[in-house]
mmCIF file of C-alpha atoms in Angstrom:
data_model
loop_
_atom_site.group_PDB
_atom_site.id
_atom_site.type_symbol
_atom_site.label_atom_id
_atom_site.label_comp_id
_atom_site.label_asym_id
_atom_site.label_seq_id
_atom_site.Cartn_x
_atom_site.Cartn_y
_atom_site.Cartn_z
ATOM 1 C CA UNK Q 23 -14.431 -14.053 0.671
ATOM 2 C CA UNK Q 24 -14.708 -12.607 -3.358
ATOM 3 C CA UNK Q 25 -13.520 -15.030 -6.333
ATOM 4 C CA UNK Q 26 -10.165 -14.279 -7.108
ATOM 5 C CA UNK Q 27 -9.046 -15.287 -10.671
ATOM 6 C CA UNK Q 28 -10.516 -18.711 -11.693
ATOM 7 C CA UNK Q 29 -8.886 -21.948 -10.646
ATOM 8 C CA UNK Q 30 -6.895 -23.338 -13.192
ATOM 9 C CA UNK Q 31 -7.040 -26.957 -14.482
ATOM 10 C CA UNK Q 32 -3.778 -28.377 -12.201
ATOM 11 C CA UNK Q 33 -3.347 -30.724 -15.916
ATOM 12 C CA UNK Q 34 -2.992 -27.605 -18.233
ATOM 13 C CA UNK Q 35 0.243 -25.432 -18.355
ATOM 14 C CA UNK Q 36 0.412 -22.444 -16.976
ATOM 15 C CA UNK Q 37 0.456 -19.750 -18.582
ATOM 16 C CA UNK Q 38 3.902 -17.798 -18.847
ATOM 17 C CA UNK Q 39 5.020 -15.033 -17.014
ATOM 18 C CA UNK Q 40 3.956 -11.512 -18.553
ATOM 19 C CA UNK Q 41 7.654 -10.367 -20.271
ATOM 20 C CA UNK Q 42 6.705 -6.819 -20.710
ATOM 21 C CA UNK Q 43 5.716 -4.381 -17.999
ATOM 22 C CA UNK Q 44 2.520 -2.745 -18.838
ATOM 23 C CA UNK Q 45 3.230 1.666 -18.357
ATOM 24 C CA UNK Q 46 1.561 2.096 -15.075
ATOM 25 C CA UNK Q 47 -0.696 5.033 -16.517
ATOM 26 C CA UNK Q 48 -2.401 2.257 -18.225
ATOM 27 C CA UNK Q 49 -1.821 -0.418 -15.364
ATOM 28 C CA UNK Q 50 -4.145 2.235 -13.530
ATOM 29 C CA UNK Q 51 -6.325 2.581 -16.618
ATOM 30 C CA UNK Q 52 -7.118 -0.984 -16.271
ATOM 31 C CA UNK Q 53 -7.719 -1.546 -12.736
ATOM 32 C CA UNK Q 54 -10.039 1.101 -12.195
ATOM 33 C CA UNK Q 55 -12.353 1.172 -15.703
ATOM 34 C CA UNK Q 56 -11.958 -2.601 -16.185
ATOM 35 C CA UNK Q 57 -11.383 -4.796 -13.338
ATOM 36 C CA UNK Q 58 -11.457 -8.287 -14.879
ATOM 37 C CA UNK Q 59 -7.921 -6.748 -16.444
ATOM 38 C CA UNK Q 60 -6.413 -9.280 -13.250
ATOM 39 C CA UNK Q 61 -6.995 -11.987 -14.837
ATOM 40 C CA UNK Q 62 -4.122 -11.294 -17.333
ATOM 41 C CA UNK Q 63 -1.914 -9.085 -14.649
ATOM 42 C CA UNK Q 64 -1.892 -12.657 -12.019
ATOM 43 C CA UNK Q 65 0.566 -13.795 -15.156
ATOM 44 C CA UNK Q 66 3.166 -11.059 -14.351
ATOM 45 C CA UNK Q 67 6.156 -11.406 -11.782
ATOM 46 C CA UNK Q 68 4.961 -11.314 -8.563
ATOM 47 C CA UNK Q 69 8.327 -9.308 -7.950
ATOM 48 C CA UNK Q 70 7.174 -6.453 -10.551
ATOM 49 C CA UNK Q 71 3.856 -6.100 -8.678
ATOM 50 C CA UNK Q 72 5.458 -6.050 -5.629
ATOM 51 C CA UNK Q 73 7.825 -3.287 -6.561
ATOM 52 C CA UNK Q 74 5.110 -1.193 -8.335
ATOM 53 C CA UNK Q 75 3.447 -1.295 -4.983
ATOM 54 C CA UNK Q 76 6.214 -0.758 -2.558
ATOM 55 C CA UNK Q 77 6.669 2.691 -4.536
ATOM 56 C CA UNK Q 78 3.006 3.369 -4.207
ATOM 57 C CA UNK Q 79 2.927 2.639 -0.786
ATOM 58 C CA UNK Q 80 5.431 5.118 -0.026
ATOM 59 C CA UNK Q 81 4.696 8.152 -2.390
ATOM 60 C CA UNK Q 82 1.119 7.550 -0.984
ATOM 61 C CA UNK Q 83 1.959 7.559 2.433
ATOM 62 C CA UNK Q 84 4.596 10.412 2.534
ATOM 63 C CA UNK Q 85 1.517 12.725 0.309
ATOM 64 C CA UNK Q 86 -0.257 11.916 3.365
ATOM 65 C CA UNK Q 87 2.071 12.957 6.138
ATOM 66 C CA UNK Q 88 2.873 16.016 4.408
ATOM 67 C CA UNK Q 89 -0.718 17.089 3.456
ATOM 68 C CA UNK Q 90 -1.488 16.700 7.142
ATOM 69 C CA UNK Q 91 1.679 19.730 7.603
ATOM 70 C CA UNK Q 92 -0.261 22.759 7.635
ATOM 71 C CA UNK Q 93 -2.970 21.483 10.200
ATOM 72 C CA UNK Q 94 0.356 20.869 12.240
ATOM 73 C CA UNK Q 95 1.792 24.345 11.499
ATOM 74 C CA UNK Q 96 -1.424 25.521 13.150
ATOM 75 C CA UNK Q 97 -1.911 23.639 16.181
ATOM 76 C CA UNK Q 98 2.017 24.679 16.111
ATOM 77 C CA UNK Q 99 1.120 28.143 16.003
ATOM 78 C CA UNK Q 100 -2.047 27.916 18.698
ATOM 79 C CA UNK Q 101 0.436 25.796 21.013
ATOM 80 C CA UNK Q 102 3.520 28.830 20.548
ATOM 81 C CA UNK Q 103 0.964 31.371 21.496
ATOM 82 C CA UNK Q 104 -0.055 29.914 24.750
ATOM 83 C CA UNK Q 105 3.405 28.807 26.008
ATOM 84 C CA UNK Q 106 4.193 32.772 25.433
ATOM 85 C CA UNK Q 107 1.238 33.231 28.325
ATOM 86 C CA UNK Q 108 1.840 30.423 30.760
ATOM 87 C CA UNK Q 109 5.516 30.386 30.711
ATOM 88 C CA UNK Q 110 6.859 33.656 29.364
ATOM 89 C CA UNK Q 111 10.445 32.597 28.790
ATOM 90 C CA UNK Q 112 12.152 29.241 29.158
ATOM 91 C CA UNK Q 113 15.644 28.557 29.315
ATOM 92 C CA UNK Q 114 18.219 25.618 28.681
ATOM 93 C CA UNK Q 115 20.798 25.690 30.916
ATOM 94 C CA UNK Q 116 22.879 23.113 33.211
ATOM 95 C CA UNK Q 117 21.227 20.428 31.639
ATOM 96 C CA UNK Q 118 17.393 21.523 33.144
ATOM 97 C CA UNK Q 119 14.735 23.507 31.807
ATOM 98 C CA UNK Q 120 13.978 27.116 33.473
ATOM 99 C CA UNK Q 121 11.050 28.757 32.845
ATOM 100 C CA UNK Q 122 9.897 32.326 34.181
ATOM 101 C CA UNK Q 123 5.907 31.152 34.963
ATOM 102 C CA UNK Q 124 4.507 29.263 36.912
ATOM 103 C CA UNK Q 125 6.634 29.891 40.152
ATOM 104 C CA UNK Q 126 4.476 28.062 42.765
ATOM 105 C CA UNK Q 127 4.716 24.664 42.062
ATOM 106 C CA UNK Q 128 2.947 21.964 41.431
ATOM 107 C CA UNK Q 129 1.309 23.709 38.854
ATOM 108 C CA UNK Q 130 -1.769 22.479 36.641
ATOM 109 C CA UNK Q 131 -3.191 24.067 33.689
ATOM 110 C CA UNK Q 132 -5.032 23.257 30.372
ATOM 111 C CA UNK Q 133 -5.441 24.050 26.968
ATOM 112 C CA UNK Q 134 -7.403 23.016 23.587
ATOM 113 C CA UNK Q 135 -8.540 19.460 25.456
ATOM 114 C CA UNK Q 136 -4.774 18.679 27.089
ATOM 115 C CA UNK Q 137 -3.651 18.555 30.834
ATOM 116 C CA UNK Q 138 -0.174 19.948 31.522
ATOM 117 C CA UNK Q 139 1.071 19.955 34.951
ATOM 118 C CA UNK Q 140 4.457 21.577 35.672
ATOM 119 C CA UNK Q 141 6.246 19.653 39.027
ATOM 120 C CA UNK Q 142 8.971 20.659 41.337
ATOM 121 C CA UNK Q 143 12.570 18.935 40.772
ATOM 122 C CA UNK Q 144 13.012 15.919 41.848
ATOM 123 C CA UNK Q 145 9.012 15.002 41.911
ATOM 124 C CA UNK Q 146 8.152 11.576 40.075
ATOM 125 C CA UNK Q 147 5.358 10.752 37.566
ATOM 126 C CA UNK Q 148 2.602 10.367 39.471
ATOM 127 C CA UNK Q 149 1.420 6.707 39.849
ATOM 128 C CA UNK Q 150 -2.773 7.977 40.133
ATOM 129 C CA UNK Q 151 -5.012 8.435 37.794
ATOM 130 C CA UNK Q 152 -5.166 12.163 36.621
ATOM 131 C CA UNK Q 153 -8.257 14.135 37.548
ATOM 132 C CA UNK Q 154 -9.971 15.536 34.877
ATOM 133 C CA UNK Q 155 -11.741 14.600 31.530
ATOM 134 C CA UNK Q 156 -8.125 14.984 29.683
ATOM 135 C CA UNK Q 157 -7.576 12.151 27.961
ATOM 136 C CA UNK Q 158 -3.796 13.162 27.018
ATOM 137 C CA UNK Q 159 -1.542 15.121 28.687
ATOM 138 C CA UNK Q 160 1.997 16.437 29.071
ATOM 139 C CA UNK Q 161 4.039 16.462 32.865
ATOM 140 C CA UNK Q 162 6.650 18.559 33.446
ATOM 141 C CA UNK Q 163 10.137 19.118 36.019
ATOM 142 C CA UNK Q 164 12.928 20.852 35.353
ATOM 143 C CA UNK Q 165 14.561 17.536 33.957
ATOM 144 C CA UNK Q 166 11.891 15.808 32.982
ATOM 145 C CA UNK Q 167 9.239 16.191 30.560
ATOM 146 C CA UNK Q 168 6.591 13.329 30.093
ATOM 147 C CA UNK Q 169 3.513 12.789 27.398
ATOM 148 C CA UNK Q 170 0.300 10.803 28.817
ATOM 149 C CA UNK Q 171 -2.601 9.545 27.684
ATOM 150 C CA UNK Q 172 -5.546 7.833 29.438
ATOM 151 C CA UNK Q 173 -6.390 4.529 28.220
ATOM 152 C CA UNK Q 174 -9.633 2.275 29.576
ATOM 153 C CA UNK Q 175 -9.418 1.060 33.292
ATOM 154 C CA UNK Q 176 -5.640 2.010 33.334
ATOM 155 C CA UNK Q 177 -3.628 4.749 34.957
ATOM 156 C CA UNK Q 178 -2.128 7.118 32.245
ATOM 157 C CA UNK Q 179 1.044 5.355 30.400
ATOM 158 C CA UNK Q 180 3.798 8.205 30.537
ATOM 159 C CA UNK Q 181 6.107 8.212 27.366
ATOM 160 C CA UNK Q 182 9.251 10.193 27.491
ATOM 161 C CA UNK Q 183 10.190 13.244 25.939
ATOM 162 C CA UNK Q 184 12.896 14.854 27.721
ATOM 163 C CA UNK Q 185 15.198 12.991 30.490
ATOM 164 C CA UNK Q 186 18.484 13.279 31.315
ATOM 165 C CA UNK Q 187 19.441 15.642 29.127
ATOM 166 C CA UNK Q 188 18.003 13.658 26.053
ATOM 167 C CA UNK Q 189 14.922 13.922 23.761
ATOM 168 C CA UNK Q 190 13.204 10.522 23.452
ATOM 169 C CA UNK Q 191 15.794 9.185 25.974
ATOM 170 C CA UNK Q 192 17.451 8.886 21.891
ATOM 171 C CA UNK Q 193 19.474 12.320 21.157
ATOM 172 C CA UNK Q 194 21.135 14.625 23.506
ATOM 173 C CA UNK Q 195 19.992 18.231 23.492
ATOM 174 C CA UNK Q 196 22.902 19.525 24.437
ATOM 175 C CA UNK Q 197 24.395 18.900 20.940
ATOM 176 C CA UNK Q 198 20.832 20.391 19.612
ATOM 177 C CA UNK Q 199 20.597 23.770 21.591
ATOM 178 C CA UNK Q 200 23.691 25.090 23.561
ATOM 179 C CA UNK Q 201 23.834 25.584 27.164
ATOM 180 C CA UNK Q 202 21.885 28.829 28.451
ATOM 181 C CA UNK Q 203 19.602 28.214 24.908
ATOM 182 C CA UNK Q 204 16.581 30.498 25.745
ATOM 183 C CA UNK Q 205 13.012 31.553 24.315
ATOM 184 C CA UNK Q 206 10.484 34.683 24.970
ATOM 185 C CA UNK Q 207 7.778 35.425 24.215
ATOM 186 C CA UNK Q 208 6.188 35.513 20.050
ATOM 187 C CA UNK Q 209 9.728 33.249 19.829
ATOM 188 C CA UNK Q 210 7.609 30.197 21.311
ATOM 189 C CA UNK Q 211 5.539 30.263 17.789
ATOM 190 C CA UNK Q 212 8.752 30.571 15.296
ATOM 191 C CA UNK Q 213 10.542 27.912 16.943
ATOM 192 C CA UNK Q 214 7.607 25.315 16.903
ATOM 193 C CA UNK Q 215 7.324 26.708 13.527
ATOM 194 C CA UNK Q 216 10.638 25.868 12.575
ATOM 195 C CA UNK Q 217 10.707 22.464 14.095
ATOM 196 C CA UNK Q 218 7.633 21.340 12.494
ATOM 197 C CA UNK Q 219 9.173 21.885 9.276
ATOM 198 C CA UNK Q 220 12.278 20.317 10.085
ATOM 199 C CA UNK Q 221 10.740 17.296 11.018
ATOM 200 C CA UNK Q 222 8.533 17.061 7.906
ATOM 201 C CA UNK Q 223 11.262 14.927 5.813
ATOM 202 C CA UNK Q 224 10.445 11.914 9.348
ATOM 203 C CA UNK Q 225 6.995 12.714 9.314
ATOM 204 C CA UNK Q 226 7.025 11.542 5.440
ATOM 205 C CA UNK Q 227 9.184 8.784 6.172
ATOM 206 C CA UNK Q 228 7.155 7.402 8.910
ATOM 207 C CA UNK Q 229 3.977 8.184 7.261
ATOM 208 C CA UNK Q 230 5.481 6.118 3.999
ATOM 209 C CA UNK Q 231 6.625 3.293 6.197
ATOM 210 C CA UNK Q 232 3.497 2.398 7.952
ATOM 211 C CA UNK Q 233 1.189 2.807 4.765
ATOM 212 C CA UNK Q 234 3.950 0.077 3.338
ATOM 213 C CA UNK Q 235 3.503 -1.792 5.951
ATOM 214 C CA UNK Q 236 0.155 -2.069 6.748
ATOM 215 C CA UNK Q 237 -0.408 -2.958 3.227
ATOM 216 C CA UNK Q 238 1.552 -5.289 2.754
ATOM 217 C CA UNK Q 239 0.282 -7.229 5.765
ATOM 218 C CA UNK Q 240 -3.550 -6.646 4.661
ATOM 219 C CA UNK Q 241 -2.041 -8.239 1.011
ATOM 220 C CA UNK Q 242 -1.086 -11.515 2.768
ATOM 221 C CA UNK Q 243 -3.762 -12.593 4.764
ATOM 222 C CA UNK Q 244 -5.668 -11.749 2.027
ATOM 223 C CA UNK Q 245 -3.563 -14.027 0.069
ATOM 224 C CA UNK Q 246 -3.226 -16.310 3.161
ATOM 225 C CA UNK Q 247 -6.589 -17.172 3.925
ATOM 226 C CA UNK Q 248 -7.725 -19.645 0.973
ATOM 227 C CA UNK Q 249 -4.477 -21.892 1.959
ATOM 228 C CA UNK Q 250 -4.963 -21.815 5.776
ATOM 229 C CA UNK Q 251 -8.774 -22.315 5.008
ATOM 230 C CA UNK Q 252 -7.552 -25.379 2.393
ATOM 231 C CA UNK Q 253 -9.897 -23.131 -0.176
ATOM 232 C CA UNK Q 254 -9.749 -25.095 -3.789
ATOM 233 C CA UNK Q 255 -8.817 -21.236 -4.801
ATOM 234 C CA UNK Q 256 -4.858 -21.947 -3.204
ATOM 235 C CA UNK Q 257 -4.951 -24.348 -6.067
ATOM 236 C CA UNK Q 258 -3.834 -21.236 -8.320
ATOM 237 C CA UNK Q 259 -0.294 -21.271 -6.496
ATOM 238 C CA UNK Q 260 0.547 -19.086 -3.989
ATOM 239 C CA UNK Q 261 2.796 -16.536 -6.574
ATOM 240 C CA UNK Q 262 -0.035 -16.149 -8.484
ATOM 241 C CA UNK Q 263 -2.321 -15.151 -5.744
ATOM 242 C CA UNK Q 264 0.349 -13.336 -4.300
ATOM 243 C CA UNK Q 265 0.037 -10.986 -7.970
ATOM 244 C CA UNK Q 266 -3.531 -10.833 -7.889
ATOM 245 C CA UNK Q 267 -4.060 -8.931 -4.406
ATOM 246 C CA UNK Q 268 -1.059 -7.016 -5.181
ATOM 247 C CA UNK Q 269 -2.186 -5.670 -7.716
ATOM 248 C CA UNK Q 270 -5.923 -5.553 -6.830
ATOM 249 C CA UNK Q 271 -4.597 -3.603 -4.092
ATOM 250 C CA UNK Q 272 -3.811 -0.531 -6.002
ATOM 251 C CA UNK Q 273 -7.209 1.022 -6.296
ATOM 252 C CA UNK Q 274 -8.123 1.061 -2.809
ATOM 253 C CA UNK Q 275 -4.920 2.392 -1.449
ATOM 254 C CA UNK Q 276 -5.249 5.467 -4.036
ATOM 255 C CA UNK Q 277 -8.648 5.758 -2.331
ATOM 256 C CA UNK Q 278 -7.712 5.571 1.081
ATOM 257 C CA UNK Q 279 -4.411 7.824 0.367
ATOM 258 C CA UNK Q 280 -6.839 10.358 -1.158
ATOM 259 C CA UNK Q 281 -9.563 9.861 2.201
ATOM 260 C CA UNK Q 282 -6.310 10.277 4.770
ATOM 261 C CA UNK Q 283 -5.073 13.788 3.046
ATOM 262 C CA UNK Q 284 -8.588 15.371 3.644
ATOM 263 C CA UNK Q 285 -8.580 14.876 7.691
ATOM 264 C CA UNK Q 286 -12.364 13.337 7.666
ATOM 265 C CA UNK Q 287 -12.879 12.227 11.114
ATOM 266 C CA UNK Q 288 -15.167 9.461 10.168
ATOM 267 C CA UNK Q 289 -12.966 6.426 9.298
ATOM 268 C CA UNK Q 290 -9.212 5.783 9.882
ATOM 269 C CA UNK Q 291 -6.901 5.351 6.576
ATOM 270 C CA UNK Q 292 -6.206 1.561 7.530
ATOM 271 C CA UNK Q 293 -10.322 0.774 7.933
ATOM 272 C CA UNK Q 294 -10.866 2.815 4.673
ATOM 273 C CA UNK Q 295 -8.564 0.531 2.470
ATOM 274 C CA UNK Q 296 -10.320 -2.586 3.996
ATOM 275 C CA UNK Q 297 -13.707 -1.729 3.536
ATOM 276 C CA UNK Q 298 -12.241 -0.586 -0.823
ATOM 277 C CA UNK Q 299 -10.172 -3.681 -0.683
ATOM 278 C CA UNK Q 300 -13.743 -6.208 -0.178
ATOM 279 C CA UNK Q 301 -15.396 -3.859 -2.056
ATOM 280 C CA UNK Q 302 -13.067 -3.773 -5.000
ATOM 281 C CA UNK Q 303 -12.864 -7.429 -5.291
ATOM 282 C CA UNK Q 304 -16.575 -8.027 -4.879
ATOM 283 C CA UNK Q 305 -16.067 -5.823 -8.039
ATOM 284 C CA UNK Q 306 -13.461 -7.589 -9.818
ATOM 285 C CA UNK Q 307 -15.726 -10.723 -8.932
ATOM 286 C CA UNK Q 308 -18.341 -8.970 -10.659
ATOM 287 C CA UNK Q 309 -16.915 -8.050 -13.659
ATOM 288 C CA UNK Q 310 -15.379 -11.767 -14.099
ATOM 289 C CA UNK Q 311 -18.851 -12.968 -14.219
ATOM 290 C CA UNK Q 312 -19.763 -10.491 -16.751
ATOM 291 C CA UNK Q 313 -16.864 -11.122 -18.713
ATOM 292 C CA UNK Q 314 -17.448 -15.203 -18.862
ATOM 293 C CA UNK Q 315 -21.071 -14.729 -19.555
ATOM 294 C CA UNK Q 316 -21.047 -12.362 -22.628
ATOM 295 C CA UNK Q 317 -17.060 -13.142 -23.836
ATOM 296 C CA UNK Q 318 -16.279 -9.312 -23.887
ATOM 297 C CA UNK Q 319 -15.163 -7.661 -20.708
ATOM 298 C CA UNK Q 320 -17.450 -4.733 -18.817
ATOM 299 C CA UNK Q 321 -16.409 -1.429 -18.207
ATOM 300 C CA UNK Q 322 -17.318 0.486 -15.172
#
């Protein structure tokens, strides 16, 4: 594991916490171009470090989610055109869905690697695995809509989208759409785009909270490892090490957020953050050794 700040002599008084906050743009410059500045930043208040990392997590998570919105809108347009061909018209009437096509049920179709099954009223979600190579799909009756995904060695796991007039088993559809509401033809694309735009704040909030909990979890794990292993590094104290790792997480967080907004298919954002975090800690250790050897900080 990369070496965090040097272990202080317990006989010496610990330095007092930094009383003045370093401007954020100066902080970013130092963390990226002079990683050895973490030796000074570890004396800062852990509460201030936590607030800064929290705000950065929420901002980066929201921006990454919103960066995906154009792709989601394009997918919504594509599915809207497909629905206009397959269903022709959908109506919400008396607490149930009614479609113009297909009329003969059960009926199975496929689109973009998804399997879509239409079943008659009163049908139950099948317990047996679906045939075909699709790993996810939709299963619909007039009163129920399920999303399912295929797990390795297990039957499809259904997730409720619509049941008993409730969306996601929580929201009353009747409060969102009046009885007799219908969509036909090209209106599918318009409606799906409108719903996606309405959901943008929810997506941003979800991405922000997801980013926050993941980053804080990794920081806590890195902080606790020396204490669990009874490493001499634990002599630095929990709060100082927590502050060190909070500030050390900022460059990897920004790198992971930029990567996540590019929608590259190779690594997920959490994996890239862990790799970047470990690499940055190794870089910090190298700069600390160079600083102690030469007596002056080394820039990147």
